[in-house]
Amino acid sequence: MRKAVIPVAGLGTRFLPATKATPKEMLPVVDKPAIQYVVEEAVRAGFHDLLMITGRNKRPLEDHFDRVPFLEETLEAKGDHEKLAAVRQASSLADIHFVRQGDPKGLGHAVLRARSHVGNEPFAVLLGDDLIHEQDEILQAMVRVQEETGGSVVALLEVNPAEVSAYGCADIVPSTDEDYVTVHGLVEKPDVADAPSNLAVIGRYVLHPRVFDVLEETPAGRGGEIQLTDALQTLATAEGEGSGVYGVIFRGRRFDTGDKLSYLKAVFTMALEREDLGPALKQWLDSQKTSVV
Ligand code: G1P
């Protein structure tokens, strides 16, 4: 499995006005744009062929992963090898392709735009808003489950019951294998009272290509959009090759960089772990605590 799809066409309205002229995926988490963490995670899991589904105003993403000869020459002339390496790293991570979504018809529609690039092989989908801590990665485990079951795999996170209506929600039964659960049903953003569980689908998927056939036939759902969750619901109850949906439960640190509080937590977590910033930031945070008391 080599191909991963990264939908990044969303408008980022939760972060206005910062995202009025800058794509939300370019907001820095310390000194790297949020999207670079996602790309690096895909590469670590073995995905070297990435397709971003973009939209209008997303040009900075293409620029970020491209070479910048003038900047590189300037840094080289100055002998600033550290910055030169940082600049070059973003453009040498993977083979990154871009296609525009065109109509903003939802996540399912965005994934369907990847069909001709992906072809007839299983592939991963990583949502650009979800930042998963490097030490807690889940994608490789999901690839193993896909290979074992032959179906499609979602990442599930236990959330507060009140929060489940912000996510796709899964109805599951344990499987004989303790590494994953079997998903019987999926609902996109259910009302809290109707939610089948408190297991939320987070932004990592490993999908069987049969999902493309299903997406072609999936009508608009929640919010008038073609929902990936609805296509997966169809696959969960289908039979034959490529049917079945399985869940890997995620127990690590995950940040939603499209949400202001979660974004700040991501910035602080990453900065506190850095040798060059962590000690001074921690000292300052501790001093703030005492001055508030
Ligand atoms: C999308 C999916 C939803 C999933 C969520 C994870 O929603 O439609 O099922 O739970 O991503 O972040 P969005 O956040 O794009 O509205």
PDB file of C-alpha atoms and ligand atoms in Angstrom:
ATOM      1  CA  MET A   1       0.000   0.000   0.000  1.00  0.00           C
ATOM      2  CA  ARG A   2       1.669   3.229  -1.104  1.00  0.00           C
ATOM      3  CA  LYS A   3      -1.029   5.772  -1.814  1.00  0.00           C
ATOM      4  CA  ALA A   4      -2.664   8.128   0.634  1.00  0.00           C
ATOM      5  CA  VAL A   5      -5.263  10.804   0.048  1.00  0.00           C
ATOM      6  CA  ILE A   6      -5.305  14.011   2.075  1.00  0.00           C
ATOM      7  CA  PRO A   7      -8.482  16.084   1.635  1.00  0.00           C
ATOM      8  CA  VAL A   8      -7.664  19.744   2.273  1.00  0.00           C
ATOM      9  CA  ALA A   9     -10.413  21.621   0.474  1.00  0.00           C
ATOM     10  CA  GLY A  10     -12.257  22.768   3.626  1.00  0.00           C
ATOM     11  CA  LEU A  11     -12.736  26.487   4.202  1.00  0.00           C
ATOM     12  CA  GLY A  12     -11.542  26.630   7.800  1.00  0.00           C
ATOM     13  CA  THR A  13     -14.394  28.832   8.985  1.00  0.00           C
ATOM     14  CA  ARG A  14     -13.771  27.909  12.635  1.00  0.00           C
ATOM     15  CA  PHE A  15     -10.512  29.831  12.476  1.00  0.00           C
ATOM     16  CA  LEU A  16     -11.636  33.063  10.810  1.00  0.00           C
ATOM     17  CA  PRO A  17     -10.274  35.661  10.356  1.00  0.00           C
ATOM     18  CA  ALA A  18      -6.872  33.887  10.406  1.00  0.00           C
ATOM     19  CA  THR A  19      -8.014  31.644   7.567  1.00  0.00           C
ATOM     20  CA  LYS A  20      -9.465  34.389   5.383  1.00  0.00           C
ATOM     21  CA  ALA A  21      -6.394  34.457   3.118  1.00  0.00           C
ATOM     22  CA  THR A  22      -4.335  31.569   4.533  1.00  0.00           C
ATOM     23  CA  PRO A  23      -5.386  27.919   4.331  1.00  0.00           C
ATOM     24  CA  LYS A  24      -6.091  26.481   7.771  1.00  0.00           C
ATOM     25  CA  GLU A  25      -3.619  23.677   7.053  1.00  0.00           C
ATOM     26  CA  MET A  26      -0.829  26.273   6.878  1.00  0.00           C
ATOM     27  CA  LEU A  27      -1.305  27.532  10.440  1.00  0.00           C
ATOM     28  CA  PRO A  28       1.980  26.865  12.226  1.00  0.00           C
ATOM     29  CA  VAL A  29       2.277  24.359  15.022  1.00  0.00           C
ATOM     30  CA  VAL A  30       5.481  25.851  16.485  1.00  0.00           C
ATOM     31  CA  ASP A  31       7.452  26.302  13.248  1.00  0.00           C
ATOM     32  CA  LYS A  32       5.927  23.794  10.850  1.00  0.00           C
ATOM     33  CA  PRO A  33       2.533  24.129   9.194  1.00  0.00           C
ATOM     34  CA  ALA A  34      -0.046  21.684  10.571  1.00  0.00           C
ATOM     35  CA  ILE A  35      -0.232  19.867   7.218  1.00  0.00           C
ATOM     36  CA  GLN A  36       3.453  18.940   7.342  1.00  0.00           C
ATOM     37  CA  TYR A  37       2.882  16.858  10.476  1.00  0.00           C
ATOM     38  CA  VAL A  38       0.177  14.943   8.603  1.00  0.00           C
ATOM     39  CA  VAL A  39       2.401  14.381   5.579  1.00  0.00           C
ATOM     40  CA  GLU A  40       5.269  13.214   7.799  1.00  0.00           C
ATOM     41  CA  GLU A  41       2.942  10.778   9.569  1.00  0.00           C
ATOM     42  CA  ALA A  42       1.839   9.309   6.223  1.00  0.00           C
ATOM     43  CA  VAL A  43       5.459   8.921   5.119  1.00  0.00           C
ATOM     44  CA  ARG A  44       6.456   7.216   8.390  1.00  0.00           C
ATOM     45  CA  ALA A  45       3.630   4.721   7.835  1.00  0.00           C
ATOM     46  CA  GLY A  46       5.049   3.866   4.399  1.00  0.00           C
ATOM     47  CA  PHE A  47       2.885   6.078   2.163  1.00  0.00           C
ATOM     48  CA  HIS A  48       5.144   7.832  -0.331  1.00  0.00           C
ATOM     49  CA  ASP A  49       2.585   8.735  -2.983  1.00  0.00           C
ATOM     50  CA  LEU A  50       0.230  11.378  -1.631  1.00  0.00           C
ATOM     51  CA  LEU A  51      -2.707  13.048  -3.320  1.00  0.00           C
ATOM     52  CA  MET A  52      -4.095  16.239  -1.825  1.00  0.00           C
ATOM     53  CA  ILE A  53      -7.653  17.165  -2.731  1.00  0.00           C
ATOM     54  CA  THR A  54      -7.495  20.943  -2.737  1.00  0.00           C
ATOM     55  CA  GLY A  55      -9.674  23.890  -3.587  1.00  0.00           C
ATOM     56  CA  ARG A  56      -9.435  27.578  -4.305  1.00  0.00           C
ATOM     57  CA  ASN A  57      -7.030  29.507  -2.018  1.00  0.00           C
ATOM     58  CA  LYS A  58      -4.957  26.389  -1.334  1.00  0.00           C
ATOM     59  CA  ARG A  59      -1.992  27.375  -3.491  1.00  0.00           C
ATOM     60  CA  PRO A  60       0.255  27.915  -0.419  1.00  0.00           C
ATOM     61  CA  LEU A  61       0.076  24.162   0.214  1.00  0.00           C
ATOM     62  CA  GLU A  62       1.546  23.445  -3.217  1.00  0.00           C
ATOM     63  CA  ASP A  63       4.201  26.096  -2.654  1.00  0.00           C
ATOM     64  CA  HIS A  64       5.125  24.700   0.743  1.00  0.00           C
ATOM     65  CA  PHE A  65       5.923  21.257  -0.616  1.00  0.00           C
ATOM     66  CA  ASP A  66       7.750  22.624  -3.662  1.00  0.00           C
ATOM     67  CA  ARG A  67      11.434  23.568  -4.053  1.00  0.00           C
ATOM     68  CA  VAL A  68      12.396  27.241  -3.622  1.00  0.00           C
ATOM     69  CA  PRO A  69      15.737  27.558  -5.476  1.00  0.00           C
ATOM     70  CA  PHE A  70      16.277  31.234  -4.620  1.00  0.00           C
ATOM     71  CA  LEU A  71      15.723  30.728  -0.888  1.00  0.00           C
ATOM     72  CA  GLU A  72      17.858  27.607  -0.889  1.00  0.00           C
ATOM     73  CA  GLU A  73      20.707  29.423  -2.685  1.00  0.00           C
ATOM     74  CA  THR A  74      20.527  32.309  -0.235  1.00  0.00           C
ATOM     75  CA  LEU A  75      20.666  30.021   2.789  1.00  0.00           C
ATOM     76  CA  GLU A  76      23.466  28.034   1.207  1.00  0.00           C
ATOM     77  CA  ALA A  77      25.490  31.196   0.543  1.00  0.00           C
ATOM     78  CA  LYS A  78      25.005  32.206   4.171  1.00  0.00           C
ATOM     79  CA  GLY A  79      26.070  28.763   5.338  1.00  0.00           C
ATOM     80  CA  ASP A  80      22.817  28.367   7.288  1.00  0.00           C
ATOM     81  CA  HIS A  81      22.648  24.582   6.919  1.00  0.00           C
ATOM     82  CA  GLU A  82      20.029  24.016   9.580  1.00  0.00           C
ATOM     83  CA  LYS A  83      17.433  26.252   7.906  1.00  0.00           C
ATOM     84  CA  LEU A  84      18.431  24.937   4.485  1.00  0.00           C
ATOM     85  CA  ALA A  85      17.725  21.389   5.643  1.00  0.00           C
ATOM     86  CA  ALA A  86      14.350  22.454   7.081  1.00  0.00           C
ATOM     87  CA  VAL A  87      13.382  24.150   3.822  1.00  0.00           C
ATOM     88  CA  ARG A  88      14.488  21.194   1.707  1.00  0.00           C
ATOM     89  CA  GLN A  89      12.858  18.614   3.934  1.00  0.00           C
ATOM     90  CA  ALA A  90       9.324  19.762   3.115  1.00  0.00           C
ATOM     91  CA  SER A  91       9.941  19.333  -0.612  1.00  0.00           C
ATOM     92  CA  SER A  92      11.612  15.948  -0.391  1.00  0.00           C
ATOM     93  CA  LEU A  93       9.221  14.132   1.930  1.00  0.00           C
ATOM     94  CA  ALA A  94       7.085  12.353  -0.637  1.00  0.00           C
ATOM     95  CA  ASP A  95       5.737  12.389  -4.141  1.00  0.00           C
ATOM     96  CA  ILE A  96       2.845  14.821  -3.659  1.00  0.00           C
ATOM     97  CA  HIS A  97       0.101  15.337  -6.234  1.00  0.00           C
ATOM     98  CA  PHE A  98      -2.751  17.796  -6.200  1.00  0.00           C
ATOM     99  CA  VAL A  99      -6.240  17.731  -7.652  1.00  0.00           C
ATOM    100  CA  ARG A 100      -8.975  20.248  -7.025  1.00  0.00           C
ATOM    101  CA  GLN A 101     -12.259  19.106  -5.615  1.00  0.00           C
ATOM    102  CA  GLY A 102     -14.249  21.518  -7.802  1.00  0.00           C
ATOM    103  CA  ASP A 103     -17.636  21.489  -6.119  1.00  0.00           C
ATOM    104  CA  PRO A 104     -17.639  21.547  -2.322  1.00  0.00           C
ATOM    105  CA  LYS A 105     -19.892  18.519  -2.029  1.00  0.00           C
ATOM    106  CA  GLY A 106     -18.447  16.937   1.094  1.00  0.00           C
ATOM    107  CA  LEU A 107     -15.755  14.542   2.269  1.00  0.00           C
ATOM    108  CA  GLY A 108     -17.171  11.570   0.334  1.00  0.00           C
ATOM    109  CA  HIS A 109     -17.073  13.605  -2.863  1.00  0.00           C
ATOM    110  CA  ALA A 110     -13.483  14.714  -2.112  1.00  0.00           C
ATOM    111  CA  VAL A 111     -12.382  11.090  -1.668  1.00  0.00           C
ATOM    112  CA  LEU A 112     -14.116  10.109  -4.902  1.00  0.00           C
ATOM    113  CA  ARG A 113     -11.953  12.688  -6.732  1.00  0.00           C
ATOM    114  CA  ALA A 114      -8.987  10.424  -5.910  1.00  0.00           C
ATOM    115  CA  ARG A 115     -10.373   7.484  -7.848  1.00  0.00           C
ATOM    116  CA  SER A 116      -8.328   7.727 -11.020  1.00  0.00           C
ATOM    117  CA  HIS A 117      -5.107   8.376  -9.094  1.00  0.00           C
ATOM    118  CA  VAL A 118      -5.602   5.568  -6.578  1.00  0.00           C
ATOM    119  CA  GLY A 119      -6.933   2.934  -8.968  1.00  0.00           C
ATOM    120  CA  ASN A 120      -7.880  -0.467  -7.685  1.00  0.00           C
ATOM    121  CA  GLU A 121      -5.792  -0.799  -4.538  1.00  0.00           C
ATOM    122  CA  PRO A 122      -6.391  -0.135  -0.846  1.00  0.00           C
ATOM    123  CA  PHE A 123      -5.349   3.355   0.246  1.00  0.00           C
ATOM    124  CA  ALA A 124      -5.215   5.590   3.282  1.00  0.00           C
ATOM    125  CA  VAL A 125      -7.112   8.817   3.919  1.00  0.00           C
ATOM    126  CA  LEU A 126      -5.696  11.338   6.376  1.00  0.00           C
ATOM    127  CA  LEU A 127      -7.756  14.386   7.265  1.00  0.00           C
ATOM    128  CA  GLY A 128      -5.615  17.499   7.397  1.00  0.00           C
ATOM    129  CA  ASP A 129      -7.186  18.831  10.629  1.00  0.00           C
ATOM    130  CA  ASP A 130      -6.257  15.829  12.724  1.00  0.00           C
ATOM    131  CA  LEU A 131      -2.794  15.929  14.201  1.00  0.00           C
ATOM    132  CA  ILE A 132      -1.741  12.680  15.829  1.00  0.00           C
ATOM    133  CA  HIS A 133       1.226  12.690  18.171  1.00  0.00           C
ATOM    134  CA  GLU A 134       4.261  11.050  16.619  1.00  0.00           C
ATOM    135  CA  GLN A 135       4.655   8.624  19.516  1.00  0.00           C
ATOM    136  CA  ASP A 136       1.024   7.484  19.345  1.00  0.00           C
ATOM    137  CA  GLU A 137       0.630   6.684  15.682  1.00  0.00           C
ATOM    138  CA  ILE A 138      -2.122   4.357  14.525  1.00  0.00           C
ATOM    139  CA  LEU A 139      -1.880   4.198  10.739  1.00  0.00           C
ATOM    140  CA  GLN A 140       0.398   1.178  10.491  1.00  0.00           C
ATOM    141  CA  ALA A 141      -1.873  -0.817  12.811  1.00  0.00           C
ATOM    142  CA  MET A 142      -4.803   0.114  10.566  1.00  0.00           C
ATOM    143  CA  VAL A 143      -2.905  -1.059   7.464  1.00  0.00           C
ATOM    144  CA  ARG A 144      -2.312  -4.429   9.145  1.00  0.00           C
ATOM    145  CA  VAL A 145      -6.019  -4.776   9.965  1.00  0.00           C
ATOM    146  CA  GLN A 146      -6.965  -3.906   6.386  1.00  0.00           C
ATOM    147  CA  GLU A 147      -4.584  -6.547   5.076  1.00  0.00           C
ATOM    148  CA  GLU A 148      -5.928  -9.123   7.501  1.00  0.00           C
ATOM    149  CA  THR A 149      -9.636  -8.455   6.969  1.00  0.00           C
ATOM    150  CA  GLY A 150      -9.710  -7.259   3.347  1.00  0.00           C
ATOM    151  CA  GLY A 151     -12.283  -4.598   4.288  1.00  0.00           C
ATOM    152  CA  SER A 152     -12.044  -0.938   5.247  1.00  0.00           C
ATOM    153  CA  VAL A 153     -10.710   0.376   8.544  1.00  0.00           C
ATOM    154  CA  VAL A 154     -11.583   3.461  10.606  1.00  0.00           C
ATOM    155  CA  ALA A 155      -9.830   4.951  13.627  1.00  0.00           C
ATOM    156  CA  LEU A 156     -12.105   5.272  16.655  1.00  0.00           C
ATOM    157  CA  LEU A 157     -11.708   7.489  19.694  1.00  0.00           C
ATOM    158  CA  GLU A 158     -13.736   7.296  22.884  1.00  0.00           C
ATOM    159  CA  VAL A 159     -15.183  10.766  23.492  1.00  0.00           C
ATOM    160  CA  ASN A 160     -17.549  12.356  25.969  1.00  0.00           C
ATOM    161  CA  PRO A 161     -21.091  11.293  24.961  1.00  0.00           C
ATOM    162  CA  ALA A 162     -21.986  14.973  24.497  1.00  0.00           C
ATOM    163  CA  GLU A 163     -19.206  15.419  21.927  1.00  0.00           C
ATOM    164  CA  VAL A 164     -20.129  12.572  19.616  1.00  0.00           C
ATOM    165  CA  SER A 165     -22.468  14.726  17.527  1.00  0.00           C
ATOM    166  CA  ALA A 166     -19.401  16.483  16.086  1.00  0.00           C
ATOM    167  CA  TYR A 167     -18.173  13.219  14.517  1.00  0.00           C
ATOM    168  CA  GLY A 168     -19.071  10.112  12.636  1.00  0.00           C
ATOM    169  CA  CYS A 169     -20.171   7.628  15.298  1.00  0.00           C
ATOM    170  CA  ALA A 170     -19.702   3.838  15.207  1.00  0.00           C
ATOM    171  CA  ASP A 171     -21.830   0.952  16.386  1.00  0.00           C
ATOM    172  CA  ILE A 172     -19.370  -1.841  17.121  1.00  0.00           C
ATOM    173  CA  VAL A 173     -19.016  -5.377  18.406  1.00  0.00           C
ATOM    174  CA  PRO A 174     -15.747  -6.833  19.667  1.00  0.00           C
ATOM    175  CA  SER A 175     -14.013  -9.161  17.212  1.00  0.00           C
ATOM    176  CA  THR A 176     -12.101 -12.334  17.955  1.00  0.00           C
ATOM    177  CA  ASP A 177      -8.934 -10.351  17.426  1.00  0.00           C
ATOM    178  CA  GLU A 178      -8.229  -7.883  20.209  1.00  0.00           C
ATOM    179  CA  ASP A 179      -6.445  -5.471  17.858  1.00  0.00           C
ATOM    180  CA  TYR A 180      -9.676  -4.326  16.239  1.00  0.00           C
ATOM    181  CA  VAL A 181     -13.454  -4.240  16.519  1.00  0.00           C
ATOM    182  CA  THR A 182     -16.098  -4.959  13.894  1.00  0.00           C
ATOM    183  CA  VAL A 183     -18.188  -1.970  12.862  1.00  0.00           C
ATOM    184  CA  HIS A 184     -21.859  -2.814  12.313  1.00  0.00           C
ATOM    185  CA  GLY A 185     -23.070   0.671  11.634  1.00  0.00           C
ATOM    186  CA  LEU A 186     -21.925   4.269  11.248  1.00  0.00           C
ATOM    187  CA  VAL A 187     -23.877   7.511  11.586  1.00  0.00           C
ATOM    188  CA  GLU A 188     -22.582  10.934  10.586  1.00  0.00           C
ATOM    189  CA  LYS A 189     -22.893  13.477  13.396  1.00  0.00           C
ATOM    190  CA  PRO A 190     -25.871  11.932  15.204  1.00  0.00           C
ATOM    191  CA  ASP A 191     -27.882  13.797  17.820  1.00  0.00           C
ATOM    192  CA  VAL A 192     -26.558  12.800  21.222  1.00  0.00           C
ATOM    193  CA  ALA A 193     -29.779  10.917  22.024  1.00  0.00           C
ATOM    194  CA  ASP A 194     -29.529   8.811  18.854  1.00  0.00           C
ATOM    195  CA  ALA A 195     -25.803   8.044  19.022  1.00  0.00           C
ATOM    196  CA  PRO A 196     -25.118   4.294  18.968  1.00  0.00           C
ATOM    197  CA  SER A 197     -21.993   4.707  21.138  1.00  0.00           C
ATOM    198  CA  ASN A 198     -19.435   7.237  22.295  1.00  0.00           C
ATOM    199  CA  LEU A 199     -16.915   6.021  19.725  1.00  0.00           C
ATOM    200  CA  ALA A 200     -16.049   8.822  17.312  1.00  0.00           C
ATOM    201  CA  VAL A 201     -14.465   8.316  13.923  1.00  0.00           C
ATOM    202  CA  ILE A 202     -11.282  10.385  13.753  1.00  0.00           C
ATOM    203  CA  GLY A 203      -9.510  11.469  10.612  1.00  0.00           C
ATOM    204  CA  ARG A 204      -7.575   8.338   9.640  1.00  0.00           C
ATOM    205  CA  TYR A 205      -8.995   5.700   7.303  1.00  0.00           C
ATOM    206  CA  VAL A 206      -7.569   2.747   5.376  1.00  0.00           C
ATOM    207  CA  LEU A 207     -10.058   1.937   2.645  1.00  0.00           C
ATOM    208  CA  HIS A 208     -10.763  -0.822   0.184  1.00  0.00           C
ATOM    209  CA  PRO A 209     -11.162   0.664  -3.339  1.00  0.00           C
ATOM    210  CA  ARG A 210     -14.713  -0.690  -3.467  1.00  0.00           C
ATOM    211  CA  VAL A 211     -15.564   2.472  -1.521  1.00  0.00           C
ATOM    212  CA  PHE A 212     -15.337   4.361  -4.858  1.00  0.00           C
ATOM    213  CA  ASP A 213     -18.205   2.350  -6.383  1.00  0.00           C
ATOM    214  CA  VAL A 214     -20.258   2.953  -3.262  1.00  0.00           C
ATOM    215  CA  LEU A 215     -19.462   6.691  -3.204  1.00  0.00           C
ATOM    216  CA  GLU A 216     -20.663   7.016  -6.821  1.00  0.00           C
ATOM    217  CA  GLU A 217     -24.066   5.818  -5.628  1.00  0.00           C
ATOM    218  CA  THR A 218     -24.161   7.591  -2.264  1.00  0.00           C
ATOM    219  CA  PRO A 219     -26.756  10.386  -2.144  1.00  0.00           C
ATOM    220  CA  ALA A 220     -26.157  13.625  -0.243  1.00  0.00           C
ATOM    221  CA  GLY A 221     -26.589  13.063   3.473  1.00  0.00           C
ATOM    222  CA  ARG A 222     -26.010  15.163   6.575  1.00  0.00           C
ATOM    223  CA  GLY A 223     -25.612  18.859   5.684  1.00  0.00           C
ATOM    224  CA  GLY A 224     -26.535  18.136   2.056  1.00  0.00           C
ATOM    225  CA  GLU A 225     -23.041  16.690   1.500  1.00  0.00           C
ATOM    226  CA  ILE A 226     -21.854  13.308   0.202  1.00  0.00           C
ATOM    227  CA  GLN A 227     -20.580  11.723   3.390  1.00  0.00           C
ATOM    228  CA  LEU A 228     -17.734   9.198   3.568  1.00  0.00           C
ATOM    229  CA  THR A 229     -19.426   7.887   6.713  1.00  0.00           C
ATOM    230  CA  ASP A 230     -22.548   6.966   4.692  1.00  0.00           C
ATOM    231  CA  ALA A 231     -20.467   5.056   2.126  1.00  0.00           C
ATOM    232  CA  LEU A 232     -18.751   3.171   4.944  1.00  0.00           C
ATOM    233  CA  GLN A 233     -22.141   2.366   6.465  1.00  0.00           C
ATOM    234  CA  THR A 234     -23.065   0.755   3.124  1.00  0.00           C
ATOM    235  CA  LEU A 235     -19.809  -1.241   3.083  1.00  0.00           C
ATOM    236  CA  ALA A 236     -20.337  -2.352   6.695  1.00  0.00           C
ATOM    237  CA  THR A 237     -23.517  -4.164   5.724  1.00  0.00           C
ATOM    238  CA  ALA A 238     -22.475  -5.272   2.219  1.00  0.00           C
ATOM    239  CA  GLU A 239     -21.263  -8.710   1.202  1.00  0.00           C
ATOM    240  CA  GLY A 240     -18.514  -9.946  -1.084  1.00  0.00           C
ATOM    241  CA  GLU A 241     -15.090  -8.630  -1.927  1.00  0.00           C
ATOM    242  CA  GLY A 242     -14.082  -5.431  -0.146  1.00  0.00           C
ATOM    243  CA  SER A 243     -17.044  -5.450   2.236  1.00  0.00           C
ATOM    244  CA  GLY A 244     -16.828  -5.048   5.981  1.00  0.00           C
ATOM    245  CA  VAL A 245     -15.681  -2.150   8.149  1.00  0.00           C
ATOM    246  CA  TYR A 246     -13.377  -2.550  11.136  1.00  0.00           C
ATOM    247  CA  GLY A 247     -12.244  -0.132  13.797  1.00  0.00           C
ATOM    248  CA  VAL A 248      -8.926   0.326  15.537  1.00  0.00           C
ATOM    249  CA  ILE A 249      -9.359   2.110  18.861  1.00  0.00           C
ATOM    250  CA  PHE A 250      -7.004   5.041  19.272  1.00  0.00           C
ATOM    251  CA  ARG A 251      -5.792   5.731  22.797  1.00  0.00           C
ATOM    252  CA  GLY A 252      -3.134   8.346  22.160  1.00  0.00           C
ATOM    253  CA  ARG A 253      -2.894  12.087  21.797  1.00  0.00           C
ATOM    254  CA  ARG A 254      -4.821  13.643  18.929  1.00  0.00           C
ATOM    255  CA  PHE A 255      -5.431  17.320  18.271  1.00  0.00           C
ATOM    256  CA  ASP A 256      -8.021  18.955  16.048  1.00  0.00           C
ATOM    257  CA  THR A 257      -6.024  21.845  14.629  1.00  0.00           C
ATOM    258  CA  GLY A 258      -9.216  23.343  13.179  1.00  0.00           C
ATOM    259  CA  ASP A 259     -10.466  23.935  16.732  1.00  0.00           C
ATOM    260  CA  LYS A 260      -8.918  26.882  18.589  1.00  0.00           C
ATOM    261  CA  LEU A 261      -8.441  25.247  21.993  1.00  0.00           C
ATOM    262  CA  SER A 262      -7.197  21.965  20.560  1.00  0.00           C
ATOM    263  CA  TYR A 263      -4.840  23.876  18.241  1.00  0.00           C
ATOM    264  CA  LEU A 264      -3.342  25.724  21.216  1.00  0.00           C
ATOM    265  CA  LYS A 265      -2.888  22.413  23.034  1.00  0.00           C
ATOM    266  CA  ALA A 266      -1.050  21.046  19.993  1.00  0.00           C
ATOM    267  CA  VAL A 267       1.258  24.076  19.896  1.00  0.00           C
ATOM    268  CA  PHE A 268       2.054  23.847  23.619  1.00  0.00           C
ATOM    269  CA  THR A 269       2.534  20.071  23.553  1.00  0.00           C
ATOM    270  CA  MET A 270       4.932  20.213  20.612  1.00  0.00           C
ATOM    271  CA  ALA A 271       6.814  23.238  21.968  1.00  0.00           C
ATOM    272  CA  LEU A 272       7.203  21.753  25.455  1.00  0.00           C
ATOM    273  CA  GLU A 273       8.840  18.684  23.916  1.00  0.00           C
ATOM    274  CA  ARG A 274      11.413  20.700  22.008  1.00  0.00           C
ATOM    275  CA  GLU A 275      14.884  21.018  23.457  1.00  0.00           C
ATOM    276  CA  ASP A 276      15.276  24.570  22.190  1.00  0.00           C
ATOM    277  CA  LEU A 277      11.924  25.851  23.496  1.00  0.00           C
ATOM    278  CA  GLY A 278      10.568  23.421  26.087  1.00  0.00           C
ATOM    279  CA  PRO A 279      12.540  24.379  29.224  1.00  0.00           C
ATOM    280  CA  ALA A 280      12.020  28.145  28.800  1.00  0.00           C
ATOM    281  CA  LEU A 281       8.323  27.715  27.959  1.00  0.00           C
ATOM    282  CA  LYS A 282       7.790  25.449  30.961  1.00  0.00           C
ATOM    283  CA  GLN A 283       9.509  27.933  33.230  1.00  0.00           C
ATOM    284  CA  TRP A 284       7.300  30.722  31.940  1.00  0.00           C
ATOM    285  CA  LEU A 285       4.127  28.633  32.302  1.00  0.00           C
ATOM    286  CA  ASP A 286       5.066  27.753  35.892  1.00  0.00           C
ATOM    287  CA  SER A 287       5.676  31.412  36.680  1.00  0.00           C
ATOM    288  CA  GLN A 288       2.253  32.292  35.267  1.00  0.00           C
ATOM    289  CA  LYS A 289       0.624  29.744  37.538  1.00  0.00           C
ATOM    290  CA  THR A 290       2.184  31.257  40.652  1.00  0.00           C
ATOM    291  CA  SER A 291       1.413  34.816  39.590  1.00  0.00           C
ATOM    292  CA  VAL A 292      -2.269  33.909  39.049  1.00  0.00           C
ATOM    293  CA  VAL A 293      -2.447  32.317  42.544  1.00  0.00           C
TER     294      VAL A 293
HETATM  295  C1  G1P B   1     -15.259  14.515   9.164  1.00  0.00           C
HETATM  296  C2  G1P B   1     -16.104  13.254   8.996  1.00  0.00           C
HETATM  297  C3  G1P B   1     -16.527  12.734  10.362  1.00  0.00           C
HETATM  298  C4  G1P B   1     -15.301  12.505  11.219  1.00  0.00           C
HETATM  299  C5  G1P B   1     -14.458  13.786  11.317  1.00  0.00           C
HETATM  300  C6  G1P B   1     -13.137  13.507  12.022  1.00  0.00           C
HETATM  301  O1  G1P B   1     -16.075  15.550   9.659  1.00  0.00           O
HETATM  302  O2  G1P B   1     -17.238  13.557   8.191  1.00  0.00           O
HETATM  303  O3  G1P B   1     -17.235  11.531  10.215  1.00  0.00           O
HETATM  304  O4  G1P B   1     -15.704  12.083  12.506  1.00  0.00           O
HETATM  305  O5  G1P B   1     -14.155  14.293  10.023  1.00  0.00           O
HETATM  306  O6  G1P B   1     -12.405  14.674  12.240  1.00  0.00           O
HETATM  307  P1  G1P B   1     -15.637  17.107   9.632  1.00  0.00           P
HETATM  308  O7  G1P B   1     -14.789  17.312  10.855  1.00  0.00           O
HETATM  309  O8  G1P B   1     -14.875  17.313   8.374  1.00  0.00           O
HETATM  310  O9  G1P B   1     -16.912  17.870   9.698  1.00  0.00           O
END
